[in-house]
Short mmCIF file of C-alpha atoms and ligand atoms in Angstrom, two decimals:
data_model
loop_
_atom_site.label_atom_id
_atom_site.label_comp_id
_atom_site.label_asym_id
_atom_site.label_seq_id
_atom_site.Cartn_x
_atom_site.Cartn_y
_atom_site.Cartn_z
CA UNK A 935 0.00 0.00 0.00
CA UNK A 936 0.91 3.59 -0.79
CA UNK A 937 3.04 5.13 2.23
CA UNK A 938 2.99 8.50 0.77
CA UNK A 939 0.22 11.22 1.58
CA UNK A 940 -1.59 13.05 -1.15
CA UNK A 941 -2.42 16.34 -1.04
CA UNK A 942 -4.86 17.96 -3.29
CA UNK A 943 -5.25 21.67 -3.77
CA UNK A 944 -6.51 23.49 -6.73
CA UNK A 945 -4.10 24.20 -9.89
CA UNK A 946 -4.94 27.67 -11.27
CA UNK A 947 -7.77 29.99 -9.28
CA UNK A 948 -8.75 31.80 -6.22
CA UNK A 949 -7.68 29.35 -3.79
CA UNK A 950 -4.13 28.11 -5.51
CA UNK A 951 -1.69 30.75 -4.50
CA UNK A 952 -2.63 30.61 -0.59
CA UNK A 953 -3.04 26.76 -0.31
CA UNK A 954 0.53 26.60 -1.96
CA UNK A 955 1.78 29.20 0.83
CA UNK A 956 -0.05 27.00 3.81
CA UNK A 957 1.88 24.05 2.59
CA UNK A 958 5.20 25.85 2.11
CA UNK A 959 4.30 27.48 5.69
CA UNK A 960 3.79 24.07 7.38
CA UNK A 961 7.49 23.12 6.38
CA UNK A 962 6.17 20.62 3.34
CA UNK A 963 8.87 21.79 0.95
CA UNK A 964 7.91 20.97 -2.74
CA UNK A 965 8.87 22.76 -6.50
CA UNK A 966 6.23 23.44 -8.92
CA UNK A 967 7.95 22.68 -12.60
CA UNK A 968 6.21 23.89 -15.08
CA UNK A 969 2.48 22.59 -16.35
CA UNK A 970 3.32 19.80 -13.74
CA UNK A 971 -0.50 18.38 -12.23
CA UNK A 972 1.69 16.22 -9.12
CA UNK A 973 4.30 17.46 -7.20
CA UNK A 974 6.98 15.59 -4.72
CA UNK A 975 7.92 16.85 -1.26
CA UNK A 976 11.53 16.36 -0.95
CA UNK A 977 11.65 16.57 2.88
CA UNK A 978 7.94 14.94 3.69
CA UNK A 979 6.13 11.64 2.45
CA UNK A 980 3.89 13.88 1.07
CA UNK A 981 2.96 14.12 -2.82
CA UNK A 982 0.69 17.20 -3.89
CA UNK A 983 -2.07 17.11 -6.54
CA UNK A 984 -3.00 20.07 -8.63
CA UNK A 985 -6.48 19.78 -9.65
CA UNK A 986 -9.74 21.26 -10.88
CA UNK A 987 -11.58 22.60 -7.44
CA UNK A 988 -14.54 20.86 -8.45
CA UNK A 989 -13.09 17.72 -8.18
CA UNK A 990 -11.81 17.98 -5.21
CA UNK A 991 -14.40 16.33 -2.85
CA UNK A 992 -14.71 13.07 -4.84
CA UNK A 993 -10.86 13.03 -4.91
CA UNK A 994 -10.72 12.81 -1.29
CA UNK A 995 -14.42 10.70 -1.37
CA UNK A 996 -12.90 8.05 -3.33
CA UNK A 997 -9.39 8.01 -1.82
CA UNK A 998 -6.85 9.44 -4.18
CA UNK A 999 -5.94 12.06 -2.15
CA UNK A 1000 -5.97 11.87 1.44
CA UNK A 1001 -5.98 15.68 2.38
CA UNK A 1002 -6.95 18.71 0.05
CA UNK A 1003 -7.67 22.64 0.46
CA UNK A 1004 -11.09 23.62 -1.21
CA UNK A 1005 -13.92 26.05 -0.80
CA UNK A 1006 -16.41 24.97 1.78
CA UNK A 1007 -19.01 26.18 -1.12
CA UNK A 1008 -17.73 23.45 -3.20
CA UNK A 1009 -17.55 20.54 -0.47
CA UNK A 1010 -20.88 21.07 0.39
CA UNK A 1011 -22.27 21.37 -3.58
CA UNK A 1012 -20.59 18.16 -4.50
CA UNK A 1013 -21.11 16.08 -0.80
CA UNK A 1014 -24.60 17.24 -0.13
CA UNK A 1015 -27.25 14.90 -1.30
CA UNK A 1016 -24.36 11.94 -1.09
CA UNK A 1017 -22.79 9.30 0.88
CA UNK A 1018 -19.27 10.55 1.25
CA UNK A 1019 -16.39 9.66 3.09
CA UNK A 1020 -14.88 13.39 3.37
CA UNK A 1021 -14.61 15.25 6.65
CA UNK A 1022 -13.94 19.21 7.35
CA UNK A 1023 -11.15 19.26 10.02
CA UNK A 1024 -10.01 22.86 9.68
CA UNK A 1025 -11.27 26.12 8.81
CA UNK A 1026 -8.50 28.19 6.63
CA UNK A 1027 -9.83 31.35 7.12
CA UNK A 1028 -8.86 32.70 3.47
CA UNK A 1029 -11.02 32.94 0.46
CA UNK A 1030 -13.88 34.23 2.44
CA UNK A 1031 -17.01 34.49 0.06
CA UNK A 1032 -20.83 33.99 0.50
CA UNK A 1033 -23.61 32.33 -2.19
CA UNK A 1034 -25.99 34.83 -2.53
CA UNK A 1035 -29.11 35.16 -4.28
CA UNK A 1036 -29.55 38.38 -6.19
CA UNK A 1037 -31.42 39.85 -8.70
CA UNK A 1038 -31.90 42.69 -11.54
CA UNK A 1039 -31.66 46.53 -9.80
CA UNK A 1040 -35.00 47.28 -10.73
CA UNK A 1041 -36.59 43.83 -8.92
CA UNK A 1042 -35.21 43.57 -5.90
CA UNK A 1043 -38.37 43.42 -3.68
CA UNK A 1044 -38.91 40.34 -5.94
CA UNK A 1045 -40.55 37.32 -3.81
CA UNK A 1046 -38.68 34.25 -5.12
CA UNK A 1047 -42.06 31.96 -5.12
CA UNK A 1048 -42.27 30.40 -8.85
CA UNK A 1049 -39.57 31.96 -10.05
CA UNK A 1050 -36.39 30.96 -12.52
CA UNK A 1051 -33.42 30.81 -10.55
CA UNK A 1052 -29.74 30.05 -12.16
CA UNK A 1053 -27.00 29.06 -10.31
CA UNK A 1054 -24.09 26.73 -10.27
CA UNK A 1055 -25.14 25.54 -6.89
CA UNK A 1056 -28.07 23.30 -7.37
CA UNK A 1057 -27.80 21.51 -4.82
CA UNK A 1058 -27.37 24.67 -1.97
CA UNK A 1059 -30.02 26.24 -3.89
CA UNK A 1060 -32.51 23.47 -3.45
CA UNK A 1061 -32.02 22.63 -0.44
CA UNK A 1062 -32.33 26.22 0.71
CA UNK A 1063 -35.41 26.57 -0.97
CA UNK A 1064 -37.12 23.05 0.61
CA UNK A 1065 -36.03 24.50 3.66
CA UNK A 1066 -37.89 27.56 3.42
CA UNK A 1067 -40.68 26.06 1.75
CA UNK A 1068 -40.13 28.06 -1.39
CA UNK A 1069 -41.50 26.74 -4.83
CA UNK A 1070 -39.29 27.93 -7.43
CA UNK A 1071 -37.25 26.57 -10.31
CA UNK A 1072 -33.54 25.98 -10.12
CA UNK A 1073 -31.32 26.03 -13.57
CA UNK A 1074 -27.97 24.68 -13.68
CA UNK A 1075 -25.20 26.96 -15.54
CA UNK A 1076 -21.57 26.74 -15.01
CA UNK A 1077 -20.36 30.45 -15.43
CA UNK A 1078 -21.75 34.11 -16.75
CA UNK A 1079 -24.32 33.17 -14.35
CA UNK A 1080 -24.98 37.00 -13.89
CA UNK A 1081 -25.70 37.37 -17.53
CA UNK A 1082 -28.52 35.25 -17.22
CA UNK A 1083 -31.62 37.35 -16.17
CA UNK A 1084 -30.66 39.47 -19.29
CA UNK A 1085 -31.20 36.76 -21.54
CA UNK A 1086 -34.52 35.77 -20.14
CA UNK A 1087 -32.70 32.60 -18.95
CA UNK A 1088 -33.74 33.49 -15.74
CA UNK A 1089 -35.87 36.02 -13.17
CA UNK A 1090 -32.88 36.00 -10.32
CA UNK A 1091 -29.18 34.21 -9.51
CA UNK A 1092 -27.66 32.22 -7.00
CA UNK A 1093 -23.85 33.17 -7.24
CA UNK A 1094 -21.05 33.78 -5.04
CA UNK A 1095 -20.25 37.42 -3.63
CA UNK A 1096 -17.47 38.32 -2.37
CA UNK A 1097 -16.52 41.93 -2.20
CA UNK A 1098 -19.87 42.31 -4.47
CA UNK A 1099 -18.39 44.36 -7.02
CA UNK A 1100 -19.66 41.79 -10.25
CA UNK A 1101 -23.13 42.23 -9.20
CA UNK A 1102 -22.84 46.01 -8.85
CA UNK A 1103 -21.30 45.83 -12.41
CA UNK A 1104 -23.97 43.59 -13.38
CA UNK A 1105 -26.78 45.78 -11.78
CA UNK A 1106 -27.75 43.14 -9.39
CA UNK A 1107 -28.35 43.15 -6.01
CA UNK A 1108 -27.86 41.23 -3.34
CA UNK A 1109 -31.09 39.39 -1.73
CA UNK A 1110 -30.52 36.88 0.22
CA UNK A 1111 -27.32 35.06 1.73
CA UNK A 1112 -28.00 31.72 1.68
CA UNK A 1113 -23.98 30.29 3.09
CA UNK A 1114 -20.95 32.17 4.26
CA UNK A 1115 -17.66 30.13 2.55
CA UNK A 1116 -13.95 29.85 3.16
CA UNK A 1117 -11.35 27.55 2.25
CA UNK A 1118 -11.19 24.12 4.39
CA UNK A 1119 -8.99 21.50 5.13
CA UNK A 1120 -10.90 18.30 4.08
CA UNK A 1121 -9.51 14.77 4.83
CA UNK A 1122 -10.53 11.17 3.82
CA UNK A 1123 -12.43 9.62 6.80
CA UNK A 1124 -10.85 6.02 6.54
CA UNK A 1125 -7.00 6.75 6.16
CA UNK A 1126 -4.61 3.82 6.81
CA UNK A 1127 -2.81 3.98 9.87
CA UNK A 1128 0.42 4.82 8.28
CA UNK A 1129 -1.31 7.86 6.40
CA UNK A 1130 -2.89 8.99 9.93
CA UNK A 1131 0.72 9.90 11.65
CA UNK A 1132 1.70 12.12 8.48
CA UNK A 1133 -1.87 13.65 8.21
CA UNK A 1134 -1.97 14.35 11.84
CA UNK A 1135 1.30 16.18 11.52
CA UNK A 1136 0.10 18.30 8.77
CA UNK A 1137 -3.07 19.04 10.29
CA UNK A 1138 -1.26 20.19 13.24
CA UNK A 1139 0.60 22.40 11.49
CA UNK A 1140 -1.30 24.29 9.35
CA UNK A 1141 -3.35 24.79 12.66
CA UNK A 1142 -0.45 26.22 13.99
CA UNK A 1143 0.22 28.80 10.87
CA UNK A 1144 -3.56 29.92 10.90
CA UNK A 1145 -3.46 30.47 14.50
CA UNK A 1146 -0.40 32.14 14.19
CA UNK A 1147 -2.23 34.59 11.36
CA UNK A 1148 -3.77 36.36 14.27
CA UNK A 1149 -1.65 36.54 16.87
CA UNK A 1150 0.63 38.95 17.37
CA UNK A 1151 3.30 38.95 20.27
CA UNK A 1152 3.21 42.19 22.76
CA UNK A 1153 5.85 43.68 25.07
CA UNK A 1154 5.45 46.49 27.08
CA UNK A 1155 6.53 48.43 30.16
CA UNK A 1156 3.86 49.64 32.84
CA UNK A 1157 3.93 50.86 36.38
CA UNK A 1158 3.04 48.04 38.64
CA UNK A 1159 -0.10 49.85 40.08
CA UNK A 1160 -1.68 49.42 36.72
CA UNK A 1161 -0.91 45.91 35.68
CA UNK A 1162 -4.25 44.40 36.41
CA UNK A 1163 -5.90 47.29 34.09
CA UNK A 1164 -3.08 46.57 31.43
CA UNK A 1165 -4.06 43.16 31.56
CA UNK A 1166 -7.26 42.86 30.66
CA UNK A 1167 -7.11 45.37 27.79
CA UNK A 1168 -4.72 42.74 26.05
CA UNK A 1169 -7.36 40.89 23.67
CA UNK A 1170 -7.08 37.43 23.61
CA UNK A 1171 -4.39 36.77 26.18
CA UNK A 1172 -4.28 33.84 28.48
CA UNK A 1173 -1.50 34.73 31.23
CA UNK A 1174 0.90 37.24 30.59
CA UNK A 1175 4.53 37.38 31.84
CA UNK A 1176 5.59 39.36 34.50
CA UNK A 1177 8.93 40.93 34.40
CA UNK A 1178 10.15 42.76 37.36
CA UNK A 1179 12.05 45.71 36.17
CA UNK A 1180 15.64 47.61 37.93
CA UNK A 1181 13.23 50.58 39.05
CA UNK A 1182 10.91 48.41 41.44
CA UNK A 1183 7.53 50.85 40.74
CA UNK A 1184 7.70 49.32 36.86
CA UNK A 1185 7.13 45.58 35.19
CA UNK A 1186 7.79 44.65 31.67
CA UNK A 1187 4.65 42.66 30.29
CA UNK A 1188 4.96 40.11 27.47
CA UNK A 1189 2.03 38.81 25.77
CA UNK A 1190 0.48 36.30 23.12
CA UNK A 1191 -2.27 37.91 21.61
CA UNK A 1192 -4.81 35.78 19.86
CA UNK A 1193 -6.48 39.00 18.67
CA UNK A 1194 -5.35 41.77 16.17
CA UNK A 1195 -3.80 44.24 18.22
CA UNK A 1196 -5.45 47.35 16.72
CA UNK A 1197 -3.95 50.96 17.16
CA UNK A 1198 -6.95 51.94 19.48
CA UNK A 1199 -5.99 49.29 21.74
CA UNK A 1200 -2.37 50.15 22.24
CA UNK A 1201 -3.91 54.08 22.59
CA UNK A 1202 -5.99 52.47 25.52
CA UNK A 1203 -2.56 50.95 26.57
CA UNK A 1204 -0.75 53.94 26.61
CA UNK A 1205 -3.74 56.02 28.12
CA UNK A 1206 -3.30 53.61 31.35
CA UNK A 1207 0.75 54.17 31.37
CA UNK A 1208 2.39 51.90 29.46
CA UNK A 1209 5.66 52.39 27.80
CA UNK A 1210 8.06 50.93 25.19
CA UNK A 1211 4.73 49.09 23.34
CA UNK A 1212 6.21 46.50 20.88
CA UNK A 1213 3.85 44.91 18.69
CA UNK A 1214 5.17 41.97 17.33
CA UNK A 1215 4.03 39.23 14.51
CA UNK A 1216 3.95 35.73 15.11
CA UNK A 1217 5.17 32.57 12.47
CA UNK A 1218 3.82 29.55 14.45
CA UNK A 1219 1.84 27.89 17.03
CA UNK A 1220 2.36 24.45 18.13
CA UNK A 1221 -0.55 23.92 21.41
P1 ATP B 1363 -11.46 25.66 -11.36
O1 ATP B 1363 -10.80 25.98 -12.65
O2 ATP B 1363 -10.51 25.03 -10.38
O3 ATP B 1363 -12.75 24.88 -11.50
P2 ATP B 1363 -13.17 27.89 -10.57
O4 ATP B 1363 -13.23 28.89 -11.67
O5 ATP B 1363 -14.33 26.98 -10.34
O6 ATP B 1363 -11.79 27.07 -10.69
P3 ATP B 1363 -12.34 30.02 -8.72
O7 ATP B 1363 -13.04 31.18 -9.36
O8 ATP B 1363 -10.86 29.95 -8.82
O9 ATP B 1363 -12.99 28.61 -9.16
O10 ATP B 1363 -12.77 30.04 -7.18
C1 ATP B 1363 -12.35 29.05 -6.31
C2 ATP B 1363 -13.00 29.28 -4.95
O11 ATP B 1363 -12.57 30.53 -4.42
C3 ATP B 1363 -14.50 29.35 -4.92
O12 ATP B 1363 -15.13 28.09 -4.96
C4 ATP B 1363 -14.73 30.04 -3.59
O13 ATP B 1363 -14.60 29.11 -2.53
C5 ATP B 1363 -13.56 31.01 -3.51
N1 ATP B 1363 -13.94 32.43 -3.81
C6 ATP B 1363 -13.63 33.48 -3.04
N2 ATP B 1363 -14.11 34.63 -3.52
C7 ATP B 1363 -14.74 34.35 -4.62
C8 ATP B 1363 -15.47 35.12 -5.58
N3 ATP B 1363 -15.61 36.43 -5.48
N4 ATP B 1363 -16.00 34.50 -6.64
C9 ATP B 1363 -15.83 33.19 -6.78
N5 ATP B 1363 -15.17 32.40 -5.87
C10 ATP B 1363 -14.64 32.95 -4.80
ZN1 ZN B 1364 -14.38 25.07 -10.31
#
């Protein structure tokens, strides 16, 4: 049997440049050559796939790749009215989106009973709609879904949105959100128990990058008569380090931040006397 671990992420789209970086980040080292659709990790057991995002659920359903990076949007089109042996084990937190149904400027008070609705999300679609109790008709296109109500093909969409700029240019608006997306980790539910070591490693670690995306690492000076109001304006902190200082009326406080530190909150910090504030990022987690 097959010792090494397959990876799938997406060759060329939205989601390819940042699940390459996660896999760099989590120490898989591997060279892209050229048109090349499989890729070797030199330092890992680890082969990576490039593929179509769409066929990235039944990759992982059927076995040929053990792990893979893909839109949630897309695991839950292809998995939902099927027996499947994918599970989600990690929200990414990139490629944020949301399927949306929207329609022409001029309807937008439209009710959706009995009408035409196009998508490339059947499946989401209708089960949104039997959830709601909504009789309408669902057409499959794949692509220039927003063109659609122009050509009479149909009376609304069902497309993803993200910063909602192709509707406006589209004069559509947005109805209804029917699911919030980002990329997931997705992993074959029966791996062999050689395959579950390396794919617990890897889990592990991109855990420990996205963590890290967050956090940020603070150091600061205060006057020890304010360190309990110091403390609890650090966001996300579980027990900060106490320093004592040479001049015995001051601490130096060092922090892991699971929060963005904004610029109002080190204003706040300052504000209660601290000094010296030193925001710092942070590469990795391990927990
Ligand atoms: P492929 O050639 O692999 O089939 P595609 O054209 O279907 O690619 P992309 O447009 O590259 O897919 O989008 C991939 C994923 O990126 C989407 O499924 C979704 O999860 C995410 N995404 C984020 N923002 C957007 C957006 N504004 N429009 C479309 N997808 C988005
Ligand atoms: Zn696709």
């Amino acid at each position: 049997m097959k010792n090494r671990l397959t990876i799938a992420i997406q060759k060329g789209g939205r989601l390819s440049d940042q699940s390459k970086d996660l896999i760099k980040k989590s120490g898989i080292n591997f060279s892209t050559k050229g048109d090349k659709l499989l890729a070797k990790s030199n330092n890992l057991p680890i082969d990576i796939l490039f593929v179509r995002d769409d066929d990235i659920p039944s990759l992982v359903s059927n076995g040929d790749a053990d792990l893979a990076i893909v839109g949630e949007n897309v695991l839950i089109e292809k998995t939902l009215f099927k027996k499947n042996n994918t599970v989600k084990v990690l929200d990414l937190g990139f490629s944020k989106c949301r399927l949306s149904i929207a329609a022409p400027d001029n309807k937008k008070n439209m009710r959706l009973a009995n009408k035409k609705i196009a998508t490339s999300y059947p499946n989401i679609l209708k089960k949104y709609l039997s959830d709601n109790n909504i009789n309408a008709t669902v057409t499959n296109i794949h692509g220039s879904v927003e063109l659609t109500p122009y050509i009479g093909m149909s009376d609304c969409i069902c497309d993803l949105v993200s910063s909602g700029a192709t509707l406006e240019a589209n004069n559509l608006k947005e109805i209804k959100v029917i699911l919030n997306s980002q990329a997931v980790l997705i992993k074959n539910k029966k791996l062999s128990k050689n395959k579950i070591l390396i794919a617990e490693k890897v889990i592990n670690r991109m855990e420990g990058v996205i963590n890290a995306i967050e956090s940020k690492y603070v150091m600061l000076n205060a006057d020890t008569k304010n360190l309990k109001d110091i403390c609890k304006l650090l966001p996300g902190s579980e027990s900060p380090t106490i320093i004592p200082l040479e001049d015995e009326n001051k601490v130096a406080i060092h922090a892991l931040c699971q929060e963005p530190i904004f610029w109002e909150t080190m204003e706040q910090l300052k504000n209660k006397g601290a000094s010296s504030i030193l925001v710092m990022p942070v590469e990795k987690i391990l927990n």
